[in-house]
Amino acid sequence: MRIGTRGSTLALAQSGQVRRLLPGGEGAHELEVIETSGDRSPQASLRRIGGKGVFSKEIEVELLEGRIDIAVHSLKDLPTEETPGLSLAALLRREDPRDALVARDRHPLANLPPGAKVGTSSLRRQSQLLARRPDLAVQDLRGNVPTRIARVKEGRLDAVVVAAAGLHRLGLTHEASELLDEAWMLPAPGQGILALQIRADDRKTAEAIRGLEDASSRAEATAERTLLSGLGGGCLVPVGARGLARNGRIVLTAFVGHPSGRPSLRSSLEGPMAGAGDLGLTLASSLLREGAKEILDEVRSDEIFP
């Protein structure tokens, strides 16, 4: 099978993992590197180049037109609206969904000095960082994971925040100064989950990857992404979500915040795994009643995105 992937170090590591898991093993399948609009503008702010689908649109076109058989995505990068003609046929077992701090001298967040420069391109991370440490200077930062870590080692930044799953897949877990507690730093919806996308009518490929599906990942992702959709959000808004599925039940916790760190909302809800989508919508409705709409409307306004 032909596996479509972005060309970043992390994307290649992720697609290589999928290649090894597929029937027949690594040697039986090909990787096809596809450049996305997000890759073509590696330094531009995601908020300036559109955000939605910038790491997936071109790969989906290749899939729809039959030039690849499987697309490998980081689920957190995929829009919540499913593309007509395509299907998220398998969600792999979730890696650690937490965010990780990589800091000079391996300082934990609490020990960073006032005014420390922390790099991230995520408004979600920025909002939660500033809610906890309003004295930090958060700076917009893009680039692949090794490049971000290099900014710290070069002394251009005091710290960066990246996904723990990305560090693990690259063999860079040792670079983390601290894994940030979900009690105050909720991950992006779907963070840590690899998604395998195929053509909706491709029964042969669907059968080949069926064994890679993880039920807990599916339930958690469904709750988190339905919540995000219910809030009218995309991958750029400051929304964090964490579904935790155990013993047929799922607890969904969500965060909505302003990039300045204030105001912010946080709430949780529990229900059956089988009703993960309904749980996400119910919690989204609750947050909207509590003021999430006003926060997110301002985030989307010209004041935030001139």
mmCIF file with all atom_site columns, C-alpha atoms in Angstrom, residues 98-243:
data_model
loop_
_atom_site.group_PDB
_atom_site.id
_atom_site.type_symbol
_atom_site.label_atom_id
_atom_site.label_alt_id
_atom_site.label_comp_id
_atom_site.label_asym_id
_atom_site.label_entity_id
_atom_site.label_seq_id
_atom_site.pdbx_PDB_ins_code
_atom_site.Cartn_x
_atom_site.Cartn_y
_atom_site.Cartn_z
_atom_site.occupancy
_atom_site.B_iso_or_equiv
_atom_site.pdbx_formal_charge
_atom_site.auth_seq_id
_atom_site.auth_comp_id
_atom_site.auth_asym_id
_atom_site.auth_atom_id
_atom_site.pdbx_PDB_model_num
ATOM 1   C CA . ARG A 1 98  ? 0.243   15.677 27.748 1.00 0.00 ? 98  ARG A CA 1
ATOM 2   C CA . ASP A 1 99  ? 2.303   18.697 26.783 1.00 0.00 ? 99  ASP A CA 1
ATOM 3   C CA . ALA A 1 100 ? 5.975   18.798 27.713 1.00 0.00 ? 100 ALA A CA 1
ATOM 4   C CA . LEU A 1 101 ? 8.193   21.703 28.724 1.00 0.00 ? 101 LEU A CA 1
ATOM 5   C CA . VAL A 1 102 ? 11.720  21.755 27.300 1.00 0.00 ? 102 VAL A CA 1
ATOM 6   C CA . ALA A 1 103 ? 13.696  24.395 29.200 1.00 0.00 ? 103 ALA A CA 1
ATOM 7   C CA . ARG A 1 104 ? 17.273  25.562 29.593 1.00 0.00 ? 104 ARG A CA 1
ATOM 8   C CA . ASP A 1 105 ? 19.074  23.882 32.487 1.00 0.00 ? 105 ASP A CA 1
ATOM 9   C CA . ARG A 1 106 ? 16.055  21.540 32.702 1.00 0.00 ? 106 ARG A CA 1
ATOM 10  C CA . HIS A 1 107 ? 14.080  24.023 34.791 1.00 0.00 ? 107 HIS A CA 1
ATOM 11  C CA . PRO A 1 108 ? 10.463  23.077 35.574 1.00 0.00 ? 108 PRO A CA 1
ATOM 12  C CA . LEU A 1 109 ? 7.865   25.719 34.803 1.00 0.00 ? 109 LEU A CA 1
ATOM 13  C CA . ALA A 1 110 ? 7.723   26.911 38.428 1.00 0.00 ? 110 ALA A CA 1
ATOM 14  C CA . ASN A 1 111 ? 11.444  27.740 38.349 1.00 0.00 ? 111 ASN A CA 1
ATOM 15  C CA . LEU A 1 112 ? 11.482  29.769 35.137 1.00 0.00 ? 112 LEU A CA 1
ATOM 16  C CA . PRO A 1 113 ? 12.437  33.367 35.989 1.00 0.00 ? 113 PRO A CA 1
ATOM 17  C CA . PRO A 1 114 ? 9.895   36.204 35.610 1.00 0.00 ? 114 PRO A CA 1
ATOM 18  C CA . GLY A 1 115 ? 9.800   37.356 32.001 1.00 0.00 ? 115 GLY A CA 1
ATOM 19  C CA . ALA A 1 116 ? 11.193  34.071 30.688 1.00 0.00 ? 116 ALA A CA 1
ATOM 20  C CA . LYS A 1 117 ? 10.639  33.671 26.938 1.00 0.00 ? 117 LYS A CA 1
ATOM 21  C CA . VAL A 1 118 ? 8.557   30.596 26.160 1.00 0.00 ? 118 VAL A CA 1
ATOM 22  C CA . GLY A 1 119 ? 7.919   29.551 22.554 1.00 0.00 ? 119 GLY A CA 1
ATOM 23  C CA . THR A 1 120 ? 4.709   28.029 21.210 1.00 0.00 ? 120 THR A CA 1
ATOM 24  C CA . SER A 1 121 ? 2.466   28.572 18.192 1.00 0.00 ? 121 SER A CA 1
ATOM 25  C CA . SER A 1 122 ? -0.588  27.339 20.110 1.00 0.00 ? 122 SER A CA 1
ATOM 26  C CA . LEU A 1 123 ? -3.107  29.778 21.594 1.00 0.00 ? 123 LEU A CA 1
ATOM 27  C CA . ARG A 1 124 ? -4.335  26.891 23.749 1.00 0.00 ? 124 ARG A CA 1
ATOM 28  C CA . ARG A 1 125 ? -0.912  26.462 25.316 1.00 0.00 ? 125 ARG A CA 1
ATOM 29  C CA . GLN A 1 126 ? -0.400  30.208 25.569 1.00 0.00 ? 126 GLN A CA 1
ATOM 30  C CA . SER A 1 127 ? -3.716  30.723 27.335 1.00 0.00 ? 127 SER A CA 1
ATOM 31  C CA . GLN A 1 128 ? -3.096  28.021 29.931 1.00 0.00 ? 128 GLN A CA 1
ATOM 32  C CA . LEU A 1 129 ? 0.547   29.023 30.481 1.00 0.00 ? 129 LEU A CA 1
ATOM 33  C CA . LEU A 1 130 ? -0.393  32.640 31.140 1.00 0.00 ? 130 LEU A CA 1
ATOM 34  C CA . ALA A 1 131 ? -3.287  31.624 33.373 1.00 0.00 ? 131 ALA A CA 1
ATOM 35  C CA . ARG A 1 132 ? -0.720  29.871 35.568 1.00 0.00 ? 132 ARG A CA 1
ATOM 36  C CA . ARG A 1 133 ? 2.305   32.144 35.020 1.00 0.00 ? 133 ARG A CA 1
ATOM 37  C CA . PRO A 1 134 ? 1.118   35.597 33.825 1.00 0.00 ? 134 PRO A CA 1
ATOM 38  C CA . ASP A 1 135 ? 4.686   36.907 34.168 1.00 0.00 ? 135 ASP A CA 1
ATOM 39  C CA . LEU A 1 136 ? 5.984   34.825 31.235 1.00 0.00 ? 136 LEU A CA 1
ATOM 40  C CA . ALA A 1 137 ? 6.713   36.271 27.778 1.00 0.00 ? 137 ALA A CA 1
ATOM 41  C CA . VAL A 1 138 ? 5.073   33.829 25.348 1.00 0.00 ? 138 VAL A CA 1
ATOM 42  C CA . GLN A 1 139 ? 6.421   34.072 21.788 1.00 0.00 ? 139 GLN A CA 1
ATOM 43  C CA . ASP A 1 140 ? 4.965   32.640 18.586 1.00 0.00 ? 140 ASP A CA 1
ATOM 44  C CA . LEU A 1 141 ? 7.152   29.756 17.403 1.00 0.00 ? 141 LEU A CA 1
ATOM 45  C CA . ARG A 1 142 ? 6.816   27.318 14.516 1.00 0.00 ? 142 ARG A CA 1
ATOM 46  C CA . GLY A 1 143 ? 9.102   24.680 13.066 1.00 0.00 ? 143 GLY A CA 1
ATOM 47  C CA . ASN A 1 144 ? 9.590   20.970 13.633 1.00 0.00 ? 144 ASN A CA 1
ATOM 48  C CA . VAL A 1 145 ? 10.283  19.579 17.090 1.00 0.00 ? 145 VAL A CA 1
ATOM 49  C CA . PRO A 1 146 ? 14.103  19.400 16.804 1.00 0.00 ? 146 PRO A CA 1
ATOM 50  C CA . THR A 1 147 ? 14.176  23.001 15.518 1.00 0.00 ? 147 THR A CA 1
ATOM 51  C CA . ARG A 1 148 ? 12.106  24.205 18.475 1.00 0.00 ? 148 ARG A CA 1
ATOM 52  C CA . ILE A 1 149 ? 14.371  22.419 20.930 1.00 0.00 ? 149 ILE A CA 1
ATOM 53  C CA . ALA A 1 150 ? 17.385  23.965 19.193 1.00 0.00 ? 150 ALA A CA 1
ATOM 54  C CA . ARG A 1 151 ? 16.008  27.451 19.924 1.00 0.00 ? 151 ARG A CA 1
ATOM 55  C CA . VAL A 1 152 ? 16.335  26.659 23.620 1.00 0.00 ? 152 VAL A CA 1
ATOM 56  C CA . LYS A 1 153 ? 19.811  25.204 23.330 1.00 0.00 ? 153 LYS A CA 1
ATOM 57  C CA . GLU A 1 154 ? 20.964  28.232 21.323 1.00 0.00 ? 154 GLU A CA 1
ATOM 58  C CA . GLY A 1 155 ? 19.713  30.530 24.089 1.00 0.00 ? 155 GLY A CA 1
ATOM 59  C CA . ARG A 1 156 ? 17.153  32.278 21.886 1.00 0.00 ? 156 ARG A CA 1
ATOM 60  C CA . LEU A 1 157 ? 14.337  31.053 24.118 1.00 0.00 ? 157 LEU A CA 1
ATOM 61  C CA . ASP A 1 158 ? 14.195  29.992 27.744 1.00 0.00 ? 158 ASP A CA 1
ATOM 62  C CA . ALA A 1 159 ? 11.740  27.173 27.047 1.00 0.00 ? 159 ALA A CA 1
ATOM 63  C CA . VAL A 1 160 ? 9.347   25.688 24.513 1.00 0.00 ? 160 VAL A CA 1
ATOM 64  C CA . VAL A 1 161 ? 6.190   23.633 24.941 1.00 0.00 ? 161 VAL A CA 1
ATOM 65  C CA . VAL A 1 162 ? 5.708   20.624 22.658 1.00 0.00 ? 162 VAL A CA 1
ATOM 66  C CA . ALA A 1 163 ? 3.611   17.456 22.664 1.00 0.00 ? 163 ALA A CA 1
ATOM 67  C CA . ALA A 1 164 ? 5.036   14.670 24.813 1.00 0.00 ? 164 ALA A CA 1
ATOM 68  C CA . ALA A 1 165 ? 3.911   12.171 22.159 1.00 0.00 ? 165 ALA A CA 1
ATOM 69  C CA . GLY A 1 166 ? 6.099   13.867 19.565 1.00 0.00 ? 166 GLY A CA 1
ATOM 70  C CA . LEU A 1 167 ? 9.142   13.693 21.831 1.00 0.00 ? 167 LEU A CA 1
ATOM 71  C CA . HIS A 1 168 ? 8.509   10.000 22.449 1.00 0.00 ? 168 HIS A CA 1
ATOM 72  C CA . ARG A 1 169 ? 8.098   9.123  18.767 1.00 0.00 ? 169 ARG A CA 1
ATOM 73  C CA . LEU A 1 170 ? 11.362  10.924 17.961 1.00 0.00 ? 170 LEU A CA 1
ATOM 74  C CA . GLY A 1 171 ? 13.270  9.308  20.821 1.00 0.00 ? 171 GLY A CA 1
ATOM 75  C CA . LEU A 1 172 ? 13.654  12.714 22.505 1.00 0.00 ? 172 LEU A CA 1
ATOM 76  C CA . THR A 1 173 ? 11.755  12.127 25.751 1.00 0.00 ? 173 THR A CA 1
ATOM 77  C CA . HIS A 1 174 ? 14.982  12.855 27.652 1.00 0.00 ? 174 HIS A CA 1
ATOM 78  C CA . GLU A 1 175 ? 14.798  16.476 26.472 1.00 0.00 ? 175 GLU A CA 1
ATOM 79  C CA . ALA A 1 176 ? 11.670  17.163 28.555 1.00 0.00 ? 176 ALA A CA 1
ATOM 80  C CA . SER A 1 177 ? 12.203  19.206 31.708 1.00 0.00 ? 177 SER A CA 1
ATOM 81  C CA . GLU A 1 178 ? 8.665   18.504 32.854 1.00 0.00 ? 178 GLU A CA 1
ATOM 82  C CA . LEU A 1 179 ? 5.473   16.833 31.672 1.00 0.00 ? 179 LEU A CA 1
ATOM 83  C CA . LEU A 1 180 ? 2.761   19.413 32.281 1.00 0.00 ? 180 LEU A CA 1
ATOM 84  C CA . ASP A 1 181 ? -0.036  18.226 34.543 1.00 0.00 ? 181 ASP A CA 1
ATOM 85  C CA . GLU A 1 182 ? -3.450  17.879 32.920 1.00 0.00 ? 182 GLU A CA 1
ATOM 86  C CA . ALA A 1 183 ? -4.906  19.311 36.122 1.00 0.00 ? 183 ALA A CA 1
ATOM 87  C CA . TRP A 1 184 ? -4.070  22.726 34.649 1.00 0.00 ? 184 TRP A CA 1
ATOM 88  C CA . MET A 1 185 ? -2.724  22.137 31.086 1.00 0.00 ? 185 MET A CA 1
ATOM 89  C CA . LEU A 1 186 ? -5.243  20.276 28.961 1.00 0.00 ? 186 LEU A CA 1
ATOM 90  C CA . PRO A 1 187 ? -4.029  18.961 25.586 1.00 0.00 ? 187 PRO A CA 1
ATOM 91  C CA . ALA A 1 188 ? -5.446  19.691 22.166 1.00 0.00 ? 188 ALA A CA 1
ATOM 92  C CA . PRO A 1 189 ? -8.409  17.524 21.163 1.00 0.00 ? 189 PRO A CA 1
ATOM 93  C CA . GLY A 1 190 ? -6.975  14.322 19.705 1.00 0.00 ? 190 GLY A CA 1
ATOM 94  C CA . GLN A 1 191 ? -3.399  15.013 20.816 1.00 0.00 ? 191 GLN A CA 1
ATOM 95  C CA . GLY A 1 192 ? -1.287  11.855 20.903 1.00 0.00 ? 192 GLY A CA 1
ATOM 96  C CA . ILE A 1 193 ? -3.528  9.913  18.491 1.00 0.00 ? 193 ILE A CA 1
ATOM 97  C CA . LEU A 1 194 ? -2.485  8.841  14.985 1.00 0.00 ? 194 LEU A CA 1
ATOM 98  C CA . ALA A 1 195 ? -5.362  8.685  12.506 1.00 0.00 ? 195 ALA A CA 1
ATOM 99  C CA . LEU A 1 196 ? -5.414  6.498  9.397  1.00 0.00 ? 196 LEU A CA 1
ATOM 100 C CA . GLN A 1 197 ? -7.603  7.984  6.685  1.00 0.00 ? 197 GLN A CA 1
ATOM 101 C CA . ILE A 1 198 ? -8.723  6.033  3.608  1.00 0.00 ? 198 ILE A CA 1
ATOM 102 C CA . ARG A 1 199 ? -11.244 6.371  0.792  1.00 0.00 ? 199 ARG A CA 1
ATOM 103 C CA . ALA A 1 200 ? -14.695 5.593  2.169  1.00 0.00 ? 200 ALA A CA 1
ATOM 104 C CA . ASP A 1 201 ? -15.348 2.929  -0.479 1.00 0.00 ? 201 ASP A CA 1
ATOM 105 C CA . ASP A 1 202 ? -11.969 1.152  -0.126 1.00 0.00 ? 202 ASP A CA 1
ATOM 106 C CA . ARG A 1 203 ? -13.052 -2.038 1.633  1.00 0.00 ? 203 ARG A CA 1
ATOM 107 C CA . LYS A 1 204 ? -9.749  -3.849 1.042  1.00 0.00 ? 204 LYS A CA 1
ATOM 108 C CA . THR A 1 205 ? -7.693  -1.219 2.863  1.00 0.00 ? 205 THR A CA 1
ATOM 109 C CA . ALA A 1 206 ? -10.334 -0.871 5.580  1.00 0.00 ? 206 ALA A CA 1
ATOM 110 C CA . GLU A 1 207 ? -10.018 -4.589 6.302  1.00 0.00 ? 207 GLU A CA 1
ATOM 111 C CA . ALA A 1 208 ? -6.206  -4.435 6.279  1.00 0.00 ? 208 ALA A CA 1
ATOM 112 C CA . ILE A 1 209 ? -6.073  -1.736 8.956  1.00 0.00 ? 209 ILE A CA 1
ATOM 113 C CA . ARG A 1 210 ? -9.054  -2.850 11.044 1.00 0.00 ? 210 ARG A CA 1
ATOM 114 C CA . GLY A 1 211 ? -6.804  -4.458 13.655 1.00 0.00 ? 211 GLY A CA 1
ATOM 115 C CA . LEU A 1 212 ? -5.022  -1.148 14.342 1.00 0.00 ? 212 LEU A CA 1
ATOM 116 C CA . GLU A 1 213 ? -8.175  0.503  15.703 1.00 0.00 ? 213 GLU A CA 1
ATOM 117 C CA . ASP A 1 214 ? -8.189  1.242  19.446 1.00 0.00 ? 214 ASP A CA 1
ATOM 118 C CA . ALA A 1 215 ? -11.620 1.524  21.065 1.00 0.00 ? 215 ALA A CA 1
ATOM 119 C CA . SER A 1 216 ? -10.513 3.817  23.900 1.00 0.00 ? 216 SER A CA 1
ATOM 120 C CA . SER A 1 217 ? -8.764  6.188  21.490 1.00 0.00 ? 217 SER A CA 1
ATOM 121 C CA . ARG A 1 218 ? -11.905 6.284  19.340 1.00 0.00 ? 218 ARG A CA 1
ATOM 122 C CA . ALA A 1 219 ? -14.149 7.129  22.299 1.00 0.00 ? 219 ALA A CA 1
ATOM 123 C CA . GLU A 1 220 ? -11.780 9.781  23.667 1.00 0.00 ? 220 GLU A CA 1
ATOM 124 C CA . ALA A 1 221 ? -11.286 11.361 20.251 1.00 0.00 ? 221 ALA A CA 1
ATOM 125 C CA . THR A 1 222 ? -15.010 11.357 19.534 1.00 0.00 ? 222 THR A CA 1
ATOM 126 C CA . ALA A 1 223 ? -15.789 13.155 22.796 1.00 0.00 ? 223 ALA A CA 1
ATOM 127 C CA . GLU A 1 224 ? -12.978 15.695 22.367 1.00 0.00 ? 224 GLU A CA 1
ATOM 128 C CA . ARG A 1 225 ? -13.586 16.480 18.692 1.00 0.00 ? 225 ARG A CA 1
ATOM 129 C CA . THR A 1 226 ? -17.373 16.657 19.103 1.00 0.00 ? 226 THR A CA 1
ATOM 130 C CA . LEU A 1 227 ? -16.830 19.132 21.947 1.00 0.00 ? 227 LEU A CA 1
ATOM 131 C CA . LEU A 1 228 ? -14.565 21.242 19.713 1.00 0.00 ? 228 LEU A CA 1
ATOM 132 C CA . SER A 1 229 ? -17.092 21.136 16.895 1.00 0.00 ? 229 SER A CA 1
ATOM 133 C CA . GLY A 1 230 ? -19.878 22.085 19.296 1.00 0.00 ? 230 GLY A CA 1
ATOM 134 C CA . LEU A 1 231 ? -17.894 25.123 20.367 1.00 0.00 ? 231 LEU A CA 1
ATOM 135 C CA . GLY A 1 232 ? -17.514 26.123 16.722 1.00 0.00 ? 232 GLY A CA 1
ATOM 136 C CA . GLY A 1 233 ? -13.753 25.869 17.073 1.00 0.00 ? 233 GLY A CA 1
ATOM 137 C CA . GLY A 1 234 ? -10.860 24.732 14.940 1.00 0.00 ? 234 GLY A CA 1
ATOM 138 C CA . CYS A 1 235 ? -7.323  23.641 15.658 1.00 0.00 ? 235 CYS A CA 1
ATOM 139 C CA . LEU A 1 236 ? -6.215  27.235 16.374 1.00 0.00 ? 236 LEU A CA 1
ATOM 140 C CA . VAL A 1 237 ? -8.658  28.337 19.065 1.00 0.00 ? 237 VAL A CA 1
ATOM 141 C CA . PRO A 1 238 ? -7.631  28.160 22.749 1.00 0.00 ? 238 PRO A CA 1
ATOM 142 C CA . VAL A 1 239 ? -9.624  25.022 23.565 1.00 0.00 ? 239 VAL A CA 1
ATOM 143 C CA . GLY A 1 240 ? -8.175  22.083 25.476 1.00 0.00 ? 240 GLY A CA 1
ATOM 144 C CA . ALA A 1 241 ? -9.939  18.770 25.959 1.00 0.00 ? 241 ALA A CA 1
ATOM 145 C CA . ARG A 1 242 ? -9.157  15.429 27.546 1.00 0.00 ? 242 ARG A CA 1
ATOM 146 C CA . GLY A 1 243 ? -11.381 12.402 27.422 1.00 0.00 ? 243 GLY A CA 1
#
